mmCIF file of C-alpha atoms and ligand atoms in Angstrom:
data_model
loop_
_atom_site.group_PDB
_atom_site.id
_atom_site.type_symbol
_atom_site.label_atom_id
_atom_site.label_comp_id
_atom_site.label_asym_id
_atom_site.label_seq_id
_atom_site.Cartn_x
_atom_site.Cartn_y
_atom_site.Cartn_z
ATOM 1 C CA UNK B 1045 -0.293 7.742 28.825
ATOM 2 C CA UNK B 1046 -2.181 4.660 27.774
ATOM 3 C CA UNK B 1047 -0.967 4.436 24.168
ATOM 4 C CA UNK B 1048 2.711 4.522 25.110
ATOM 5 C CA UNK B 1049 2.135 2.145 27.985
ATOM 6 C CA UNK B 1050 0.310 -0.355 25.758
ATOM 7 C CA UNK B 1051 3.085 -0.296 23.164
ATOM 8 C CA UNK B 1052 5.956 -0.490 25.655
ATOM 9 C CA UNK B 1053 4.402 -2.901 28.110
ATOM 10 C CA UNK B 1054 3.353 -5.406 25.440
ATOM 11 C CA UNK B 1055 6.548 -5.018 23.414
ATOM 12 C CA UNK B 1056 8.060 -8.285 24.687
ATOM 13 C CA UNK B 1057 4.875 -10.183 23.796
ATOM 14 C CA UNK B 1058 4.765 -8.653 20.300
ATOM 15 C CA UNK B 1059 8.416 -9.567 19.800
ATOM 16 C CA UNK B 1060 7.763 -13.138 20.934
ATOM 17 C CA UNK B 1061 4.961 -13.390 18.394
ATOM 18 C CA UNK B 1062 7.106 -11.937 15.584
ATOM 19 C CA UNK B 1063 9.707 -14.600 16.346
ATOM 20 C CA UNK B 1064 7.224 -17.439 16.548
ATOM 21 C CA UNK B 1065 8.236 -20.124 13.992
ATOM 22 C CA UNK B 1066 4.932 -19.773 12.116
ATOM 23 C CA UNK B 1067 5.325 -15.985 11.819
ATOM 24 C CA UNK B 1068 8.955 -16.378 10.755
ATOM 25 C CA UNK B 1069 7.901 -18.859 8.083
ATOM 26 C CA UNK B 1070 5.091 -16.541 7.028
ATOM 27 C CA UNK B 1071 7.655 -13.783 6.412
ATOM 28 C CA UNK B 1072 10.159 -16.104 4.715
ATOM 29 C CA UNK B 1073 10.811 -15.745 0.959
ATOM 30 C CA UNK B 1074 10.061 -19.463 0.641
ATOM 31 C CA UNK B 1075 6.518 -19.148 2.016
ATOM 32 C CA UNK B 1076 4.328 -21.906 0.570
ATOM 33 C CA UNK B 1077 0.618 -21.761 -0.160
ATOM 34 C CA UNK B 1078 0.091 -24.708 2.213
ATOM 35 C CA UNK B 1079 1.715 -22.894 5.100
ATOM 36 C CA UNK B 1080 -0.184 -19.693 4.308
ATOM 37 C CA UNK B 1081 -3.457 -21.626 4.392
ATOM 38 C CA UNK B 1082 -2.490 -23.238 7.691
ATOM 39 C CA UNK B 1083 -1.790 -19.807 9.227
ATOM 40 C CA UNK B 1084 -5.117 -18.399 8.004
ATOM 41 C CA UNK B 1085 -6.851 -21.396 9.611
ATOM 42 C CA UNK B 1086 -5.044 -20.715 12.892
ATOM 43 C CA UNK B 1087 -6.123 -17.059 12.881
ATOM 44 C CA UNK B 1088 -9.698 -18.112 12.118
ATOM 45 C CA UNK B 1089 -9.623 -20.511 15.061
ATOM 46 C CA UNK B 1090 -8.339 -17.710 17.287
ATOM 47 C CA UNK B 1091 -10.770 -14.980 16.231
ATOM 48 C CA UNK B 1092 -13.911 -17.105 16.082
ATOM 49 C CA UNK B 1093 -14.428 -17.383 19.855
ATOM 50 C CA UNK B 1094 -13.095 -13.835 20.441
ATOM 51 C CA UNK B 1095 -15.309 -11.735 18.188
ATOM 52 C CA UNK B 1096 -18.711 -12.823 19.602
ATOM 53 C CA UNK B 1097 -17.326 -12.402 23.119
ATOM 54 C CA UNK B 1098 -16.260 -8.788 22.469
ATOM 55 C CA UNK B 1099 -19.645 -8.106 20.851
ATOM 56 C CA UNK B 1100 -21.374 -8.911 24.161
ATOM 57 C CA UNK B 1101 -19.945 -5.714 25.647
ATOM 58 C CA UNK B 1102 -21.940 -2.558 25.026
ATOM 59 C CA UNK B 1103 -19.235 0.100 25.324
ATOM 60 C CA UNK B 1104 -18.278 0.268 21.639
ATOM 61 C CA UNK B 1105 -20.758 2.869 20.272
ATOM 62 C CA UNK B 1106 -19.934 5.277 23.119
ATOM 63 C CA UNK B 1107 -16.295 5.060 21.997
ATOM 64 C CA UNK B 1108 -17.145 5.608 18.323
ATOM 65 C CA UNK B 1109 -16.340 2.016 17.338
ATOM 66 C CA UNK B 1110 -18.513 -0.044 15.004
ATOM 67 C CA UNK B 1111 -17.492 -3.561 15.940
ATOM 68 C CA UNK B 1112 -19.251 -5.140 12.965
ATOM 69 C CA UNK B 1113 -17.009 -3.415 10.442
ATOM 70 C CA UNK B 1114 -13.959 -4.500 12.484
ATOM 71 C CA UNK B 1115 -14.689 -8.224 12.214
ATOM 72 C CA UNK B 1116 -11.814 -10.298 10.872
ATOM 73 C CA UNK B 1117 -13.585 -13.663 10.530
ATOM 74 C CA UNK B 1118 -15.460 -12.742 7.315
ATOM 75 C CA UNK B 1119 -12.112 -11.893 5.675
ATOM 76 C CA UNK B 1120 -10.569 -15.148 6.890
ATOM 77 C CA UNK B 1121 -13.525 -17.158 5.625
ATOM 78 C CA UNK B 1122 -13.376 -15.388 2.260
ATOM 79 C CA UNK B 1123 -9.635 -16.121 1.952
ATOM 80 C CA UNK B 1124 -9.964 -19.775 2.907
ATOM 81 C CA UNK B 1125 -12.907 -20.210 0.610
ATOM 82 C CA UNK B 1126 -11.023 -18.594 -2.278
ATOM 83 C CA UNK B 1127 -8.086 -20.916 -1.615
ATOM 84 C CA UNK B 1128 -10.548 -23.842 -1.536
ATOM 85 C CA UNK B 1129 -9.676 -24.901 1.988
ATOM 86 C CA UNK B 1130 -12.477 -27.075 3.455
ATOM 87 C CA UNK B 1131 -14.015 -25.417 6.523
ATOM 88 C CA UNK B 1132 -16.071 -28.285 7.863
ATOM 89 C CA UNK B 1133 -13.498 -29.516 10.374
ATOM 90 C CA UNK B 1134 -11.516 -26.564 11.586
ATOM 91 C CA UNK B 1135 -9.547 -26.122 14.790
ATOM 92 C CA UNK B 1136 -10.729 -23.692 17.444
ATOM 93 C CA UNK B 1137 -8.809 -21.932 20.230
ATOM 94 C CA UNK B 1138 -10.102 -22.255 23.806
ATOM 95 C CA UNK B 1139 -12.727 -19.752 24.947
ATOM 96 C CA UNK B 1140 -10.777 -16.626 26.105
ATOM 97 C CA UNK B 1141 -10.706 -16.587 29.921
ATOM 98 C CA UNK B 1142 -9.200 -13.138 30.467
ATOM 99 C CA UNK B 1143 -12.137 -10.988 29.303
ATOM 100 C CA UNK B 1144 -14.583 -10.214 32.113
ATOM 101 C CA UNK B 1145 -15.106 -6.475 31.838
ATOM 102 C CA UNK B 1146 -14.935 -3.456 29.527
ATOM 103 C CA UNK B 1147 -11.270 -2.749 30.282
ATOM 104 C CA UNK B 1148 -10.228 -6.267 29.298
ATOM 105 C CA UNK B 1149 -12.412 -6.158 26.187
ATOM 106 C CA UNK B 1150 -10.704 -2.947 25.115
ATOM 107 C CA UNK B 1151 -7.198 -4.233 25.868
ATOM 108 C CA UNK B 1152 -7.960 -7.259 23.707
ATOM 109 C CA UNK B 1153 -9.350 -5.032 20.973
ATOM 110 C CA UNK B 1154 -6.065 -3.077 20.961
ATOM 111 C CA UNK B 1155 -4.144 -6.232 19.996
ATOM 112 C CA UNK B 1156 -6.648 -7.331 17.370
ATOM 113 C CA UNK B 1157 -6.635 -3.914 15.731
ATOM 114 C CA UNK B 1158 -2.877 -3.405 16.040
ATOM 115 C CA UNK B 1159 -2.431 -6.568 14.021
ATOM 116 C CA UNK B 1160 -3.743 -4.664 10.975
ATOM 117 C CA UNK B 1161 -0.565 -2.531 11.074
ATOM 118 C CA UNK B 1162 1.779 -5.500 10.827
ATOM 119 C CA UNK B 1163 -0.759 -6.971 8.409
ATOM 120 C CA UNK B 1164 0.169 -4.368 5.819
ATOM 121 C CA UNK B 1165 3.791 -5.541 5.817
ATOM 122 C CA UNK B 1166 2.663 -9.169 5.713
ATOM 123 C CA UNK B 1167 0.144 -8.538 2.894
ATOM 124 C CA UNK B 1168 2.850 -7.024 0.661
ATOM 125 C CA UNK B 1169 5.118 -9.987 1.343
ATOM 126 C CA UNK B 1170 2.428 -12.628 0.702
ATOM 127 C CA UNK B 1171 1.337 -10.834 -2.479
ATOM 128 C CA UNK B 1172 4.935 -11.000 -3.742
ATOM 129 C CA UNK B 1173 5.518 -14.636 -2.733
ATOM 130 C CA UNK B 1174 2.206 -16.216 -3.701
ATOM 131 C CA UNK B 1175 0.854 -13.788 -6.282
ATOM 132 C CA UNK B 1176 -2.368 -13.226 -4.328
ATOM 133 C CA UNK B 1177 -4.415 -10.034 -4.120
ATOM 134 C CA UNK B 1178 -6.975 -8.713 -1.674
ATOM 135 C CA UNK B 1179 -9.938 -10.358 -3.430
ATOM 136 C CA UNK B 1180 -7.995 -13.502 -4.139
ATOM 137 C CA UNK B 1181 -7.040 -14.907 -0.769
ATOM 138 C CA UNK B 1182 -5.421 -11.855 0.833
ATOM 139 C CA UNK B 1183 -8.359 -10.075 2.501
ATOM 140 C CA UNK B 1184 -7.402 -10.801 6.122
ATOM 141 C CA UNK B 1185 -3.899 -9.367 5.975
ATOM 142 C CA UNK B 1186 -5.037 -6.502 3.716
ATOM 143 C CA UNK B 1187 -7.747 -5.713 6.327
ATOM 144 C CA UNK B 1188 -9.037 -2.146 5.858
ATOM 145 C CA UNK B 1189 -6.781 -1.389 2.893
ATOM 146 C CA UNK B 1190 -6.255 2.354 2.537
ATOM 147 C CA UNK B 1191 -8.364 2.945 5.650
ATOM 148 C CA UNK B 1192 -5.924 1.146 7.987
ATOM 149 C CA UNK B 1193 -4.518 4.475 9.212
ATOM 150 C CA UNK B 1194 -7.964 5.993 9.803
ATOM 151 C CA UNK B 1195 -9.230 2.910 11.641
ATOM 152 C CA UNK B 1196 -6.094 2.862 13.821
ATOM 153 C CA UNK B 1197 -6.566 6.551 14.664
ATOM 154 C CA UNK B 1198 -10.134 5.786 15.772
ATOM 155 C CA UNK B 1199 -8.878 2.852 17.851
ATOM 156 C CA UNK B 1200 -6.274 5.028 19.550
ATOM 157 C CA UNK B 1201 -8.886 7.699 20.312
ATOM 158 C CA UNK B 1202 -11.189 5.056 21.837
ATOM 159 C CA UNK B 1203 -8.358 3.700 24.012
ATOM 160 C CA UNK B 1204 -7.487 7.188 25.278
ATOM 161 C CA UNK B 1205 -11.131 8.104 25.933
ATOM 162 C CA UNK B 1206 -11.775 4.917 27.910
ATOM 163 C CA UNK B 1207 -8.543 5.213 29.909
ATOM 164 C CA UNK B 1208 -9.275 8.857 30.792
ATOM 165 C CA UNK B 1209 -12.859 8.083 31.808
ATOM 166 C CA UNK B 1210 -12.113 4.994 33.906
ATOM 167 C CA UNK B 1211 -8.435 5.084 34.902
ATOM 168 C CA UNK B 1212 -8.272 1.350 34.195
ATOM 169 C CA UNK B 1213 -4.951 1.356 32.335
ATOM 170 C CA UNK B 1214 -3.468 -1.586 34.215
ATOM 171 C CA UNK B 1215 -6.430 -3.834 33.412
ATOM 172 C CA UNK B 1216 -6.302 -2.861 29.719
ATOM 173 C CA UNK B 1217 -2.583 -3.630 29.520
ATOM 174 C CA UNK B 1218 -2.927 -6.937 31.326
ATOM 175 C CA UNK B 1219 -5.644 -8.042 28.871
ATOM 176 C CA UNK B 1220 -3.513 -6.977 25.910
ATOM 177 C CA UNK B 1221 -0.629 -9.065 27.236
ATOM 178 C CA UNK B 1222 -2.907 -12.027 27.784
ATOM 179 C CA UNK B 1223 -4.213 -11.717 24.216
ATOM 180 C CA UNK B 1224 -0.715 -11.793 22.724
ATOM 181 C CA UNK B 1225 0.218 -14.736 24.937
ATOM 182 C CA UNK B 1226 -2.961 -16.651 24.104
ATOM 183 C CA UNK B 1227 -2.268 -16.229 20.392
ATOM 184 C CA UNK B 1228 1.322 -17.463 20.780
ATOM 185 C CA UNK B 1229 0.112 -20.465 22.768
ATOM 186 C CA UNK B 1230 -2.579 -21.164 20.184
ATOM 187 C CA UNK B 1231 -0.028 -21.057 17.355
ATOM 188 C CA UNK B 1232 1.957 -23.685 19.296
ATOM 189 C CA UNK B 1233 -1.068 -25.918 19.811
ATOM 190 C CA UNK B 1234 -1.661 -29.012 17.714
ATOM 191 C CA UNK B 1235 -4.945 -28.759 15.804
ATOM 192 C CA UNK B 1236 -7.139 -31.091 17.802
ATOM 193 C CA UNK B 1237 -10.355 -29.525 19.140
ATOM 194 C CA UNK B 1238 -12.902 -28.577 16.508
ATOM 195 C CA UNK B 1239 -14.782 -25.302 16.353
ATOM 196 C CA UNK B 1240 -18.478 -25.271 17.079
ATOM 197 C CA UNK B 1241 -18.956 -21.590 16.342
ATOM 198 C CA UNK B 1242 -21.325 -20.843 13.493
ATOM 199 C CA UNK B 1243 -19.596 -19.718 10.341
ATOM 200 C CA UNK B 1244 -20.632 -16.158 9.513
ATOM 201 C CA UNK B 1245 -19.210 -14.901 6.269
ATOM 202 C CA UNK B 1246 -20.058 -11.463 4.999
HETATM 203 C C1 HEM J 2005 5.236 -11.399 11.445
HETATM 204 C C2 HEM J 2005 4.243 -10.835 12.082
HETATM 205 C C3 HEM J 2005 4.147 -9.350 12.421
HETATM 206 C C4 HEM J 2005 4.890 -8.301 11.999
HETATM 207 C C5 HEM J 2005 6.041 -8.311 11.011
HETATM 208 C C6 HEM J 2005 4.380 -7.125 12.667
HETATM 209 C C7 HEM J 2005 4.836 -5.857 12.466
HETATM 210 C C8 HEM J 2005 4.316 -4.734 13.049
HETATM 211 C C9 HEM J 2005 4.707 -3.382 12.727
HETATM 212 C C10 HEM J 2005 5.737 -3.015 11.655
HETATM 213 C C11 HEM J 2005 4.009 -2.565 13.535
HETATM 214 C C12 HEM J 2005 4.151 -1.040 13.624
HETATM 215 C C13 HEM J 2005 3.396 -0.349 12.560
HETATM 216 C C14 HEM J 2005 3.429 1.140 12.704
HETATM 217 O O1 HEM J 2005 3.819 1.673 13.775
HETATM 218 O O2 HEM J 2005 3.027 1.805 11.743
HETATM 219 C C15 HEM J 2005 3.147 -3.369 14.351
HETATM 220 C C16 HEM J 2005 2.306 -2.883 15.295
HETATM 221 C C17 HEM J 2005 1.475 -3.670 16.054
HETATM 222 N N1 HEM J 2005 1.275 -5.032 15.902
HETATM 223 FE FE1 HEM J 2005 2.361 -6.260 14.772
HETATM 224 N N2 HEM J 2005 3.354 -7.490 13.473
HETATM 225 C C18 HEM J 2005 3.174 -8.831 13.340
HETATM 226 C C19 HEM J 2005 2.215 -9.591 13.922
HETATM 227 C C20 HEM J 2005 1.290 -9.110 14.802
HETATM 228 C C21 HEM J 2005 0.212 -9.885 15.343
HETATM 229 C C22 HEM J 2005 -0.101 -11.339 14.940
HETATM 230 C C23 HEM J 2005 -0.440 -9.072 16.239
HETATM 231 C C24 HEM J 2005 -1.635 -9.358 17.087
HETATM 232 C C25 HEM J 2005 -2.558 -10.280 16.837
HETATM 233 C C26 HEM J 2005 0.225 -7.783 16.231
HETATM 234 C C27 HEM J 2005 -0.129 -6.702 17.001
HETATM 235 C C28 HEM J 2005 0.375 -5.435 16.847
HETATM 236 C C29 HEM J 2005 -0.026 -4.291 17.663
HETATM 237 C C30 HEM J 2005 -1.009 -4.297 18.820
HETATM 238 C C31 HEM J 2005 0.661 -3.185 17.145
HETATM 239 C C32 HEM J 2005 0.526 -1.749 17.619
HETATM 240 C C33 HEM J 2005 1.705 -1.314 18.475
HETATM 241 C C34 HEM J 2005 1.461 0.129 18.958
HETATM 242 O O3 HEM J 2005 0.837 0.299 20.005
HETATM 243 O O4 HEM J 2005 1.879 1.047 18.244
HETATM 244 N N3 HEM J 2005 1.259 -7.845 15.337
HETATM 245 N N4 HEM J 2005 3.351 -4.681 14.031
#
């Protein structure tokens, strides 16, 4: 079934991301505030082109998903603003080129939402290392707080419903893989191009 397939067939990509030098440094006991800020900036650059692209698809309400409440960029902007990181010149990942239909949008959504699970582990670690809290620079990794489990259950139900209705499991999995790989590549990329997406806090 789709949930097992997504987990198993993107396992190698998740592992590669966990072992990425930036993620390893993020989880190191010697994490610095500078590195934390750099990582938040990288995630902002990754999510900024992605979120408006996913919002162009109209399938979400039929799957019980409110995409607005799932947005990660407002949390990232709040964190960076709290940490007094200037946002005027910020790097931006390339426009995602793997999302052309509902199945790919949903496969991408799986990765973005799954990151809130690992985020809980990361949030505890960052809180310990840097003494931050949710309202003080730790909103992105804290994500939905106590509602992480509920949101993930809703995500899983949406994935199952879509897969049963369309049979497009392979396309969902391929998009999920591409999302993981694009994030790894983006973490490797020097910060050159600047983002022209409007900043939308909230
Ligand atoms: C150091 C970084 C990370 C760590 C330590 C980590 C850790 C974890 C853990 C512990 C889980 C399982 C949680 C559970 O089953 O309750 C998980 C699930 C997941 N994580 Fe990560 N994660 C990291 C980064 C990321 C990132 C950056 C993404 C994507 C942007 C991501 C995507 C996912 C997905 C999609 C799942 C769900 C797997 C499933 O289908 O059950 N993770 N992660």
